[in-house]
Amino acid sequence: MARQLGVTLLVALILCMAAAIEAAPKAKKVKCQDKKYPDCYHVKLLCPDECLRTCVVDCVSCQPVCKAPPPPPPSPPPPPPKAKKKKSPPPPPYTPSSPPPPPAATDPQLSSPPPPSNTPSPTPPVTTPPPPFSEAAAGTRVKCKNKNYPTCYGQELTCPTSCPGQCEVDCVTCKPVCSCNMPGAVCQDPRFIGGDGITFYFHGKKGQDFCLVSDSNLHINGHFIGRRNENMSRDFTWIQSIGILFDTHELYIGAKRTSIWDNTRDHLIISTDDTPIFLPDQEGSKWQSSSLTITRTLDVNAVEVEVDGNFKIKAVVVPITQEDSRIHKYGVTQEDCFAHLDLSFKFYAISGEVDGVLGQTYANNYVSKAKIGVSMPVLGGEDKFSSSNIFATDCSVAPNSMVGRQRKVG
């Protein structure tokens, strides 16, 4: 009898433990539901371990948090309070009232359409050369440009030390945030932050093109440049240019090859349908045609490209500095500073079947294959994402609707 009772108790204990394991909560998927934050709206995120089932999304930072973020400030008050100060609005925004027409080509390096050819290095000045990128960028200041936040609008803030040259102001919190730390960012060598908020690396191969996004009416390839490290089995790589196909158009954004980096010179190459685009070296200058708008976000080396109802891309040309090379052992010399693009993507109309290195993270039922918790979670797939050229739609994940639109290069 005692043995039977002991067996019964053991079985009951095992059943209780199994029930407890099954009942262990799993991380809840949450979304930002506020359309005022389109960069984060409906991005799928997982609750952190501290609150697996009770977190919410802070739409400002696009991160899951255990406590609900404070609501955004109320709409600005009506005119009476402002009348005491001045009838004039806050300092004017950087965007001119009307887009200036594209000027005639003045820089011979911009005269040829993509793919860009090697250009001679700029003649170094007789006096002290310009400071390295890291030093000049350390003082980069940015402004809130949204008039809906009058307490922050026009204020100049300094970029954080973690991203001295690339940040933007969150007008809600009135704080600078790193552009490369938001979903849709592709920066550095190359580090991706997917639509699900998970960080991963895709190294590709130097001198080759890979499909970043492929959908029924949007296809984006990236051209990878790089340098081989003899102590590694892969290349150090960066994205030098992107080729975008949308509607019936082709758009090219690239960084010029240069040896000595000069912050005062523009290293961007932009063209649409094989026609070069020229923008004055002035923050806020624009070029427009039908649904496409290209705007400088800095005087040189930074633009925002938007197609109404389809996508918005922020692109910044940056070099590999001597400090970067020393820390990461890139082995970069003065012959080439490997100028490349740091990118930020926002999509308005992609489908649930979208694919590509970055695009797949926005697809329905996507589950990340990156190993969480490791210092550099690497995502493979070079074979299926490989494209034959910057405007090719022949990667294996491209939908049939895009394959027939492949550009004839050669």
mmCIF file of C-alpha atoms in Angstrom:
data_model
loop_
_atom_site.group_PDB
_atom_site.id
_atom_site.type_symbol
_atom_site.label_atom_id
_atom_site.label_comp_id
_atom_site.label_asym_id
_atom_site.label_seq_id
_atom_site.Cartn_x
_atom_site.Cartn_y
_atom_site.Cartn_z
ATOM 1 C CA MET A 1 0.000 0.000 0.000
ATOM 2 C CA ALA A 2 2.822 2.436 0.945
ATOM 3 C CA ARG A 3 4.598 1.752 -2.356
ATOM 4 C CA GLN A 4 1.385 2.360 -4.327
ATOM 5 C CA LEU A 5 0.819 5.629 -2.455
ATOM 6 C CA GLY A 6 4.410 6.712 -3.203
ATOM 7 C CA VAL A 7 4.009 5.953 -6.893
ATOM 8 C CA THR A 8 0.756 7.909 -6.982
ATOM 9 C CA LEU A 9 2.386 10.943 -5.364
ATOM 10 C CA LEU A 10 5.339 10.765 -7.800
ATOM 11 C CA VAL A 11 3.017 10.667 -10.826
ATOM 12 C CA ALA A 12 1.058 13.624 -9.423
ATOM 13 C CA LEU A 13 4.284 15.577 -8.924
ATOM 14 C CA ILE A 14 5.425 14.908 -12.510
ATOM 15 C CA LEU A 15 2.040 16.017 -13.868
ATOM 16 C CA CYS A 16 2.199 19.238 -11.837
ATOM 17 C CA MET A 17 5.696 19.993 -13.122
ATOM 18 C CA ALA A 18 4.636 19.374 -16.723
ATOM 19 C CA ALA A 19 1.633 21.661 -16.280
ATOM 20 C CA ALA A 20 3.861 24.331 -14.801
ATOM 21 C CA ILE A 21 6.250 24.098 -17.768
ATOM 22 C CA GLU A 22 3.387 24.342 -20.247
ATOM 23 C CA ALA A 23 1.979 27.262 -18.330
ATOM 24 C CA ALA A 24 5.280 29.150 -18.455
ATOM 25 C CA PRO A 25 4.480 32.350 -20.235
ATOM 26 C CA LYS A 26 5.942 33.033 -23.655
ATOM 27 C CA ALA A 27 7.053 36.426 -24.828
ATOM 28 C CA LYS A 28 4.045 38.337 -26.110
ATOM 29 C CA LYS A 29 4.155 40.008 -29.509
ATOM 30 C CA VAL A 30 3.197 43.670 -29.344
ATOM 31 C CA LYS A 31 2.832 46.483 -31.871
ATOM 32 C CA CYS A 32 2.814 50.260 -31.902
ATOM 33 C CA GLN A 33 -0.795 51.278 -32.606
ATOM 34 C CA ASP A 34 -0.207 55.013 -32.982
ATOM 35 C CA LYS A 35 -0.209 56.127 -36.626
ATOM 36 C CA LYS A 36 1.518 59.344 -35.589
ATOM 37 C CA TYR A 37 4.747 57.294 -35.519
ATOM 38 C CA PRO A 38 4.836 55.708 -39.009
ATOM 39 C CA ASP A 39 8.420 54.480 -38.551
ATOM 40 C CA CYS A 40 7.196 52.185 -35.785
ATOM 41 C CA TYR A 41 3.484 51.718 -36.557
ATOM 42 C CA HIS A 42 2.593 47.987 -36.591
ATOM 43 C CA VAL A 43 6.221 46.851 -36.232
ATOM 44 C CA LYS A 44 6.141 43.472 -34.427
ATOM 45 C CA LEU A 45 8.209 43.334 -31.236
ATOM 46 C CA LEU A 46 8.632 40.782 -28.417
ATOM 47 C CA CYS A 47 8.191 41.596 -24.737
ATOM 48 C CA PRO A 48 11.425 41.515 -22.663
ATOM 49 C CA ASP A 49 12.053 38.858 -20.022
ATOM 50 C CA GLU A 50 11.108 41.249 -17.208
ATOM 51 C CA CYS A 51 7.493 41.432 -18.403
ATOM 52 C CA LEU A 52 6.904 38.659 -20.921
ATOM 53 C CA ARG A 53 3.122 39.216 -21.154
ATOM 54 C CA THR A 54 2.543 42.735 -19.932
ATOM 55 C CA CYS A 55 4.775 45.030 -22.012
ATOM 56 C CA VAL A 56 3.737 47.780 -24.371
ATOM 57 C CA VAL A 57 5.530 49.508 -27.237
ATOM 58 C CA ASP A 58 7.073 52.922 -26.748
ATOM 59 C CA CYS A 59 6.305 54.262 -30.223
ATOM 60 C CA VAL A 60 8.867 57.037 -29.887
ATOM 61 C CA SER A 61 11.872 54.731 -29.433
ATOM 62 C CA CYS A 62 10.118 51.759 -31.115
ATOM 63 C CA GLN A 63 11.120 49.442 -28.288
ATOM 64 C CA PRO A 64 9.071 47.160 -25.975
ATOM 65 C CA VAL A 65 8.932 48.507 -22.428
ATOM 66 C CA CYS A 66 7.479 47.139 -19.194
ATOM 67 C CA LYS A 67 5.748 50.385 -18.337
ATOM 68 C CA ALA A 68 3.530 52.366 -20.611
ATOM 69 C CA PRO A 69 5.387 55.394 -22.049
ATOM 70 C CA PRO A 70 4.019 58.815 -21.163
ATOM 71 C CA PRO A 71 1.469 60.131 -23.667
ATOM 72 C CA PRO A 72 2.744 62.653 -26.219
ATOM 73 C CA PRO A 73 2.210 66.289 -25.343
ATOM 74 C CA PRO A 74 -1.169 67.757 -26.273
ATOM 75 C CA SER A 75 -1.605 69.674 -29.464
ATOM 76 C CA PRO A 76 -0.125 73.167 -29.363
ATOM 77 C CA PRO A 77 -2.433 75.752 -27.771
ATOM 78 C CA PRO A 78 -4.334 78.229 -29.918
ATOM 79 C CA PRO A 79 -2.714 81.516 -30.991
ATOM 80 C CA PRO A 80 -3.505 83.686 -27.874
ATOM 81 C CA PRO A 81 -0.464 82.537 -25.835
ATOM 82 C CA LYS A 82 1.824 83.108 -28.849
ATOM 83 C CA ALA A 83 0.491 86.642 -29.379
ATOM 84 C CA LYS A 84 2.313 87.776 -26.233
ATOM 85 C CA LYS A 85 5.648 86.809 -27.745
ATOM 86 C CA LYS A 86 5.544 87.627 -31.422
ATOM 87 C CA LYS A 87 3.236 87.224 -34.332
ATOM 88 C CA SER A 88 6.036 85.617 -36.281
ATOM 89 C CA PRO A 89 6.487 81.826 -35.951
ATOM 90 C CA PRO A 90 9.601 80.161 -34.524
ATOM 91 C CA PRO A 91 12.816 80.227 -36.577
ATOM 92 C CA PRO A 92 12.079 79.224 -40.181
ATOM 93 C CA PRO A 93 12.624 75.583 -41.139
ATOM 94 C CA TYR A 94 15.575 74.575 -43.199
ATOM 95 C CA THR A 95 13.422 73.634 -46.232
ATOM 96 C CA PRO A 96 13.117 76.483 -48.740
ATOM 97 C CA SER A 97 9.610 77.604 -49.687
ATOM 98 C CA SER A 98 9.992 76.364 -53.226
ATOM 99 C CA PRO A 99 12.367 73.722 -54.521
ATOM 100 C CA PRO A 100 15.223 75.236 -56.530
ATOM 101 C CA PRO A 101 15.683 73.854 -60.040
ATOM 102 C CA PRO A 102 18.612 71.522 -60.493
ATOM 103 C CA PRO A 103 21.659 73.588 -61.479
ATOM 104 C CA ALA A 104 23.907 72.866 -64.365
ATOM 105 C CA ALA A 105 26.647 70.348 -63.678
ATOM 106 C CA THR A 106 29.678 72.022 -62.167
ATOM 107 C CA ASP A 107 31.495 69.026 -60.733
ATOM 108 C CA PRO A 108 32.994 66.747 -63.420
ATOM 109 C CA GLN A 109 32.898 63.842 -60.974
ATOM 110 C CA LEU A 110 29.073 63.912 -61.103
ATOM 111 C CA SER A 111 28.713 64.035 -64.886
ATOM 112 C CA SER A 112 28.641 60.293 -65.490
ATOM 113 C CA PRO A 113 25.659 58.114 -64.515
ATOM 114 C CA PRO A 114 25.989 54.979 -62.337
ATOM 115 C CA PRO A 115 27.713 52.727 -61.779
ATOM 116 C CA PRO A 116 30.259 55.294 -60.563
ATOM 117 C CA SER A 117 33.723 55.231 -61.967
ATOM 118 C CA ASN A 118 36.850 55.761 -59.937
ATOM 119 C CA THR A 119 37.537 59.481 -59.539
ATOM 120 C CA PRO A 120 40.871 61.094 -58.792
ATOM 121 C CA SER A 121 41.552 62.030 -55.211
ATOM 122 C CA PRO A 122 40.990 65.710 -54.409
ATOM 123 C CA THR A 123 44.157 67.764 -54.248
ATOM 124 C CA PRO A 124 45.045 68.235 -50.564
ATOM 125 C CA PRO A 125 45.123 71.876 -49.468
ATOM 126 C CA VAL A 126 48.415 73.608 -48.999
ATOM 127 C CA THR A 127 47.473 74.532 -45.462
ATOM 128 C CA THR A 128 46.365 72.191 -42.684
ATOM 129 C CA PRO A 129 44.169 69.402 -44.143
ATOM 130 C CA PRO A 130 40.568 68.995 -42.969
ATOM 131 C CA PRO A 131 40.122 67.127 -39.692
ATOM 132 C CA PRO A 132 39.316 63.392 -39.717
ATOM 133 C CA PHE A 133 35.661 62.538 -40.009
ATOM 134 C CA SER A 134 35.362 61.387 -36.406
ATOM 135 C CA GLU A 135 36.640 64.717 -35.085
ATOM 136 C CA ALA A 136 34.524 66.898 -37.351
ATOM 137 C CA ALA A 137 31.391 64.850 -36.752
ATOM 138 C CA ALA A 138 31.805 65.000 -32.990
ATOM 139 C CA GLY A 139 30.294 68.494 -32.979
ATOM 140 C CA THR A 140 27.342 67.673 -35.266
ATOM 141 C CA ARG A 141 24.215 69.464 -34.112
ATOM 142 C CA VAL A 142 20.662 68.674 -35.143
ATOM 143 C CA LYS A 143 17.280 70.374 -34.787
ATOM 144 C CA CYS A 144 13.666 69.416 -34.256
ATOM 145 C CA LYS A 145 11.923 70.378 -37.494
ATOM 146 C CA ASN A 146 8.339 69.552 -36.530
ATOM 147 C CA LYS A 147 6.278 72.677 -35.755
ATOM 148 C CA ASN A 148 3.713 70.539 -33.921
ATOM 149 C CA TYR A 149 6.148 70.484 -30.996
ATOM 150 C CA PRO A 150 6.722 74.211 -30.333
ATOM 151 C CA THR A 151 8.668 73.660 -27.103
ATOM 152 C CA CYS A 152 11.293 71.682 -29.046
ATOM 153 C CA TYR A 153 10.971 73.090 -32.562
ATOM 154 C CA GLY A 154 14.174 74.740 -33.765
ATOM 155 C CA GLN A 155 16.256 73.709 -30.762
ATOM 156 C CA GLU A 156 19.799 72.596 -31.601
ATOM 157 C CA LEU A 157 21.036 69.461 -29.864
ATOM 158 C CA THR A 158 24.342 67.592 -30.089
ATOM 159 C CA CYS A 159 24.438 64.010 -31.344
ATOM 160 C CA PRO A 160 25.302 61.351 -28.724
ATOM 161 C CA THR A 161 28.889 60.134 -28.509
ATOM 162 C CA SER A 162 27.775 56.706 -29.774
ATOM 163 C CA CYS A 163 26.715 58.281 -33.104
ATOM 164 C CA PRO A 164 28.488 61.646 -33.319
ATOM 165 C CA GLY A 165 27.688 62.220 -36.979
ATOM 166 C CA GLN A 166 24.312 60.542 -37.463
ATOM 167 C CA CYS A 167 21.379 61.341 -35.258
ATOM 168 C CA GLU A 168 18.026 63.079 -35.351
ATOM 169 C CA VAL A 169 15.876 64.810 -32.769
ATOM 170 C CA ASP A 170 12.914 63.000 -31.259
ATOM 171 C CA CYS A 171 10.653 66.043 -30.998
ATOM 172 C CA VAL A 172 8.403 64.335 -28.436
ATOM 173 C CA THR A 173 11.153 63.847 -25.867
ATOM 174 C CA CYS A 174 13.308 66.651 -27.370
ATOM 175 C CA LYS A 175 16.357 64.394 -27.279
ATOM 176 C CA PRO A 176 18.798 63.302 -30.003
ATOM 177 C CA VAL A 177 18.585 59.631 -31.028
ATOM 178 C CA CYS A 178 20.987 57.563 -33.157
ATOM 179 C CA SER A 179 19.632 56.994 -36.677
ATOM 180 C CA CYS A 180 21.327 53.572 -36.926
ATOM 181 C CA ASN A 181 19.518 52.204 -33.855
ATOM 182 C CA MET A 182 15.983 52.260 -35.288
ATOM 183 C CA PRO A 183 14.147 49.467 -37.177
ATOM 184 C CA GLY A 184 14.953 49.616 -40.877
ATOM 185 C CA ALA A 185 18.541 50.820 -40.373
ATOM 186 C CA VAL A 186 21.469 49.385 -42.378
ATOM 187 C CA CYS A 187 24.798 50.772 -41.200
ATOM 188 C CA GLN A 188 28.445 49.984 -40.650
ATOM 189 C CA ASP A 189 29.748 46.600 -41.821
ATOM 190 C CA PRO A 190 26.687 46.015 -42.527
ATOM 191 C CA ARG A 191 24.562 45.884 -39.369
ATOM 192 C CA PHE A 192 20.825 45.516 -40.006
ATOM 193 C CA ILE A 193 17.955 46.245 -37.641
ATOM 194 C CA GLY A 194 14.960 44.366 -38.996
ATOM 195 C CA GLY A 195 11.334 45.374 -39.028
ATOM 196 C CA ASP A 196 10.958 43.138 -35.971
ATOM 197 C CA GLY A 197 13.539 45.228 -34.081
ATOM 198 C CA ILE A 198 16.135 42.417 -34.018
ATOM 199 C CA THR A 199 19.745 43.264 -34.906
ATOM 200 C CA PHE A 200 21.757 41.023 -37.235
ATOM 201 C CA TYR A 201 24.724 41.192 -39.612
ATOM 202 C CA PHE A 202 24.858 40.213 -43.289
ATOM 203 C CA HIS A 203 28.379 40.354 -44.732
ATOM 204 C CA GLY A 204 27.781 39.323 -48.348
ATOM 205 C CA LYS A 205 30.914 39.526 -50.522
ATOM 206 C CA LYS A 206 32.966 42.454 -51.778
ATOM 207 C CA GLY A 207 32.354 43.525 -55.358
ATOM 208 C CA GLN A 208 28.952 41.821 -55.531
ATOM 209 C CA ASP A 209 25.296 42.883 -55.425
ATOM 210 C CA PHE A 210 22.647 41.536 -53.077
ATOM 211 C CA CYS A 211 18.884 41.946 -52.879
ATOM 212 C CA LEU A 212 17.958 43.983 -49.791
ATOM 213 C CA VAL A 213 14.211 44.291 -50.472
ATOM 214 C CA SER A 214 12.046 42.610 -53.098
ATOM 215 C CA ASP A 215 8.295 43.047 -53.407
ATOM 216 C CA SER A 216 5.693 43.380 -56.140
ATOM 217 C CA ASN A 217 6.376 47.101 -56.785
ATOM 218 C CA LEU A 218 9.675 47.735 -55.007
ATOM 219 C CA HIS A 219 13.075 46.132 -55.477
ATOM 220 C CA ILE A 220 16.282 47.375 -53.813
ATOM 221 C CA ASN A 221 19.767 45.961 -54.409
ATOM 222 C CA GLY A 222 22.922 46.908 -52.536
ATOM 223 C CA HIS A 223 26.438 46.900 -53.993
ATOM 224 C CA PHE A 224 28.984 45.692 -51.445
ATOM 225 C CA ILE A 225 32.576 46.905 -51.318
ATOM 226 C CA GLY A 226 35.142 45.489 -48.935
ATOM 227 C CA ARG A 227 38.573 44.373 -47.933
ATOM 228 C CA ARG A 228 39.812 40.863 -47.196
ATOM 229 C CA ASN A 229 41.412 40.171 -43.836
ATOM 230 C CA GLU A 230 44.018 37.404 -44.137
ATOM 231 C CA ASN A 231 43.108 36.159 -40.658
ATOM 232 C CA MET A 232 39.415 35.705 -41.516
ATOM 233 C CA SER A 233 37.434 33.559 -43.897
ATOM 234 C CA ARG A 234 35.231 36.455 -45.017
ATOM 235 C CA ASP A 235 35.517 40.014 -46.292
ATOM 236 C CA PHE A 236 35.041 43.186 -44.329
ATOM 237 C CA THR A 237 32.160 44.723 -46.287
ATOM 238 C CA TRP A 238 30.140 47.917 -46.563
ATOM 239 C CA ILE A 239 27.276 49.026 -48.835
ATOM 240 C CA GLN A 240 28.670 51.496 -51.384
ATOM 241 C CA SER A 241 25.468 52.066 -53.375
ATOM 242 C CA ILE A 242 21.857 50.998 -53.804
ATOM 243 C CA GLY A 243 19.749 50.530 -56.924
ATOM 244 C CA ILE A 244 15.984 50.976 -56.530
ATOM 245 C CA LEU A 245 13.264 49.890 -58.962
ATOM 246 C CA PHE A 246 9.721 51.220 -58.388
ATOM 247 C CA ASP A 247 6.787 51.778 -60.738
ATOM 248 C CA THR A 248 8.586 52.176 -64.084
ATOM 249 C CA HIS A 249 11.617 53.998 -62.671
ATOM 250 C CA GLU A 250 15.173 53.293 -61.566
ATOM 251 C CA LEU A 251 16.911 55.294 -58.836
ATOM 252 C CA TYR A 252 20.610 55.113 -57.969
ATOM 253 C CA ILE A 253 22.256 56.412 -54.772
ATOM 254 C CA GLY A 254 25.967 55.858 -54.282
ATOM 255 C CA ALA A 255 29.149 57.026 -52.571
ATOM 256 C CA LYS A 256 32.122 58.174 -54.656
ATOM 257 C CA ARG A 257 35.385 56.315 -54.208
ATOM 258 C CA THR A 258 37.898 58.584 -52.507
ATOM 259 C CA SER A 259 41.234 58.282 -50.766
ATOM 260 C CA ILE A 260 41.407 61.332 -48.475
ATOM 261 C CA TRP A 261 38.112 62.203 -46.809
ATOM 262 C CA ASP A 262 37.069 65.836 -46.856
ATOM 263 C CA ASN A 263 33.956 66.792 -44.885
ATOM 264 C CA THR A 264 33.402 69.908 -46.987
ATOM 265 C CA ARG A 265 33.058 68.020 -50.296
ATOM 266 C CA ASP A 266 29.985 66.140 -51.442
ATOM 267 C CA HIS A 267 30.664 62.439 -52.077
ATOM 268 C CA LEU A 268 27.122 61.490 -53.178
ATOM 269 C CA ILE A 269 26.110 60.308 -56.652
ATOM 270 C CA ILE A 270 22.382 60.268 -57.446
ATOM 271 C CA SER A 271 20.616 59.512 -60.708
ATOM 272 C CA THR A 272 17.147 58.532 -61.822
ATOM 273 C CA ASP A 273 16.477 56.656 -65.051
ATOM 274 C CA ASP A 274 20.152 57.169 -66.036
ATOM 275 C CA THR A 275 19.871 60.970 -65.614
ATOM 276 C CA PRO A 276 22.207 62.508 -63.010
ATOM 277 C CA ILE A 277 20.568 64.557 -60.245
ATOM 278 C CA PHE A 278 22.318 67.726 -59.080
ATOM 279 C CA LEU A 279 21.502 69.409 -55.780
ATOM 280 C CA PRO A 280 23.037 72.632 -54.445
ATOM 281 C CA ASP A 281 25.337 72.032 -51.482
ATOM 282 C CA GLN A 282 22.840 73.459 -49.031
ATOM 283 C CA GLU A 283 20.720 71.789 -46.369
ATOM 284 C CA GLY A 284 17.087 71.733 -47.443
ATOM 285 C CA SER A 285 17.686 71.970 -51.203
ATOM 286 C CA LYS A 286 15.269 69.774 -53.153
ATOM 287 C CA TRP A 287 14.741 68.007 -56.438
ATOM 288 C CA GLN A 288 11.236 66.820 -57.376
ATOM 289 C CA SER A 289 9.540 65.001 -60.181
ATOM 290 C CA SER A 290 6.034 63.514 -60.006
ATOM 291 C CA SER A 291 5.990 61.333 -56.866
ATOM 292 C CA LEU A 292 9.777 61.425 -56.182
ATOM 293 C CA THR A 293 11.339 63.988 -53.829
ATOM 294 C CA ILE A 294 15.062 64.195 -52.970
ATOM 295 C CA THR A 295 16.091 66.558 -50.149
ATOM 296 C CA ARG A 296 19.477 67.348 -48.652
ATOM 297 C CA THR A 297 19.396 66.841 -44.872
ATOM 298 C CA LEU A 298 22.901 68.322 -44.503
ATOM 299 C CA ASP A 299 24.858 70.646 -46.774
ATOM 300 C CA VAL A 300 26.735 67.651 -48.209
ATOM 301 C CA ASN A 301 26.748 63.841 -48.033
ATOM 302 C CA ALA A 302 23.231 63.311 -46.635
ATOM 303 C CA VAL A 303 19.857 63.084 -48.397
ATOM 304 C CA GLU A 304 16.307 61.925 -47.807
ATOM 305 C CA VAL A 305 14.575 60.245 -50.751
ATOM 306 C CA GLU A 306 10.830 59.695 -50.701
ATOM 307 C CA VAL A 307 8.306 58.258 -53.136
ATOM 308 C CA ASP A 308 4.746 59.098 -52.141
ATOM 309 C CA GLY A 309 2.911 56.078 -50.784
ATOM 310 C CA ASN A 310 5.831 53.703 -51.347
ATOM 311 C CA PHE A 311 9.015 54.342 -49.340
ATOM 312 C CA LYS A 312 11.359 56.828 -47.689
ATOM 313 C CA ILE A 313 15.132 56.342 -47.478
ATOM 314 C CA LYS A 314 17.723 58.370 -45.586
ATOM 315 C CA ALA A 315 21.261 57.965 -46.928
ATOM 316 C CA VAL A 316 24.502 59.342 -45.448
ATOM 317 C CA VAL A 317 27.977 58.921 -46.949
ATOM 318 C CA VAL A 318 30.604 58.088 -44.314
ATOM 319 C CA PRO A 319 34.249 56.934 -44.531
ATOM 320 C CA ILE A 320 36.250 54.367 -42.620
ATOM 321 C CA THR A 321 38.476 56.479 -40.398
ATOM 322 C CA GLN A 322 41.938 55.552 -39.197
ATOM 323 C CA GLU A 323 40.452 55.071 -35.733
ATOM 324 C CA ASP A 324 37.783 52.704 -37.106
ATOM 325 C CA SER A 325 40.474 50.754 -38.935
ATOM 326 C CA ARG A 326 42.648 50.515 -35.843
ATOM 327 C CA ILE A 327 39.831 49.317 -33.572
ATOM 328 C CA HIS A 328 38.343 46.759 -35.983
ATOM 329 C CA LYS A 329 41.623 45.861 -37.728
ATOM 330 C CA TYR A 330 40.205 46.721 -41.164
ATOM 331 C CA GLY A 331 43.662 47.430 -42.579
ATOM 332 C CA VAL A 332 42.419 50.504 -44.474
ATOM 333 C CA THR A 333 45.178 52.633 -46.039
ATOM 334 C CA GLN A 334 45.274 56.172 -47.440
ATOM 335 C CA GLU A 335 44.665 54.768 -50.923
ATOM 336 C CA ASP A 336 40.965 54.262 -50.185
ATOM 337 C CA CYS A 337 38.855 55.306 -47.171
ATOM 338 C CA PHE A 338 36.025 52.996 -48.349
ATOM 339 C CA ALA A 339 33.345 55.693 -48.381
ATOM 340 C CA HIS A 340 29.998 53.940 -48.051
ATOM 341 C CA LEU A 341 26.330 54.496 -47.209
ATOM 342 C CA ASP A 342 24.619 54.346 -43.855
ATOM 343 C CA LEU A 343 20.921 53.853 -44.621
ATOM 344 C CA SER A 344 17.545 54.086 -42.956
ATOM 345 C CA PHE A 345 14.462 52.601 -44.642
ATOM 346 C CA LYS A 346 10.773 53.222 -44.105
ATOM 347 C CA PHE A 347 8.140 51.379 -46.159
ATOM 348 C CA TYR A 348 4.547 52.469 -46.760
ATOM 349 C CA ALA A 349 3.078 49.737 -48.969
ATOM 350 C CA ILE A 350 5.054 46.484 -48.782
ATOM 351 C CA SER A 351 3.114 43.219 -48.813
ATOM 352 C CA GLY A 352 3.234 40.308 -46.391
ATOM 353 C CA GLU A 353 5.277 38.357 -48.966
ATOM 354 C CA VAL A 354 8.158 40.855 -49.151
ATOM 355 C CA ASP A 355 11.635 39.297 -49.142
ATOM 356 C CA GLY A 356 15.307 40.243 -49.276
ATOM 357 C CA VAL A 357 17.985 40.555 -46.598
ATOM 358 C CA LEU A 358 16.074 43.367 -44.879
ATOM 359 C CA GLY A 359 12.670 42.943 -46.519
ATOM 360 C CA GLN A 360 12.061 39.452 -45.108
ATOM 361 C CA THR A 361 11.947 40.902 -41.573
ATOM 362 C CA TYR A 362 8.733 42.755 -42.540
ATOM 363 C CA ALA A 363 7.015 39.655 -43.950
ATOM 364 C CA ASN A 364 4.063 37.926 -42.324
ATOM 365 C CA ASN A 365 5.001 35.060 -39.988
ATOM 366 C CA TYR A 366 8.727 35.888 -40.248
ATOM 367 C CA VAL A 367 10.801 34.325 -37.469
ATOM 368 C CA SER A 368 14.361 35.621 -37.101
ATOM 369 C CA LYS A 369 17.140 33.080 -37.635
ATOM 370 C CA ALA A 370 19.733 35.298 -35.961
ATOM 371 C CA LYS A 371 21.191 33.885 -32.748
ATOM 372 C CA ILE A 372 20.008 36.128 -29.966
ATOM 373 C CA GLY A 373 22.536 36.912 -27.250
ATOM 374 C CA VAL A 374 25.730 36.631 -29.278
ATOM 375 C CA SER A 375 27.868 39.727 -29.912
ATOM 376 C CA MET A 376 27.510 39.529 -33.705
ATOM 377 C CA PRO A 377 24.456 37.504 -34.841
ATOM 378 C CA VAL A 378 25.153 36.758 -38.518
ATOM 379 C CA LEU A 379 22.464 35.954 -41.067
ATOM 380 C CA GLY A 380 23.492 33.895 -44.087
ATOM 381 C CA GLY A 381 21.775 33.449 -47.430
ATOM 382 C CA GLU A 382 24.317 34.938 -49.845
ATOM 383 C CA ASP A 383 23.251 32.519 -52.580
ATOM 384 C CA LYS A 384 19.522 33.267 -52.518
ATOM 385 C CA PHE A 385 19.995 37.037 -52.166
ATOM 386 C CA SER A 386 22.731 37.387 -54.816
ATOM 387 C CA SER A 387 21.919 39.593 -57.846
ATOM 388 C CA SER A 388 23.849 39.914 -61.101
ATOM 389 C CA ASN A 389 24.010 43.750 -61.026
ATOM 390 C CA ILE A 390 22.783 46.787 -59.128
ATOM 391 C CA PHE A 391 19.442 46.925 -60.997
ATOM 392 C CA ALA A 392 18.935 43.178 -61.547
ATOM 393 C CA THR A 393 15.827 41.407 -60.240
ATOM 394 C CA ASP A 394 17.233 37.907 -60.716
ATOM 395 C CA CYS A 395 17.840 36.965 -57.077
ATOM 396 C CA SER A 396 15.970 33.779 -56.225
ATOM 397 C CA VAL A 397 13.612 35.516 -53.780
ATOM 398 C CA ALA A 398 12.336 38.123 -56.267
ATOM 399 C CA PRO A 399 8.618 37.776 -57.129
ATOM 400 C CA ASN A 400 7.671 36.958 -60.707
ATOM 401 C CA SER A 401 6.189 40.427 -61.152
ATOM 402 C CA MET A 402 9.668 41.956 -60.757
ATOM 403 C CA VAL A 403 11.740 39.458 -62.738
ATOM 404 C CA GLY A 404 10.445 40.719 -66.088
ATOM 405 C CA ARG A 405 11.524 44.259 -65.247
ATOM 406 C CA GLN A 406 15.246 43.494 -65.048
ATOM 407 C CA ARG A 407 17.373 46.249 -66.471
ATOM 408 C CA LYS A 408 19.607 45.544 -69.454
ATOM 409 C CA VAL A 409 23.094 46.432 -68.233
ATOM 410 C CA GLY A 410 26.100 46.407 -70.478
#
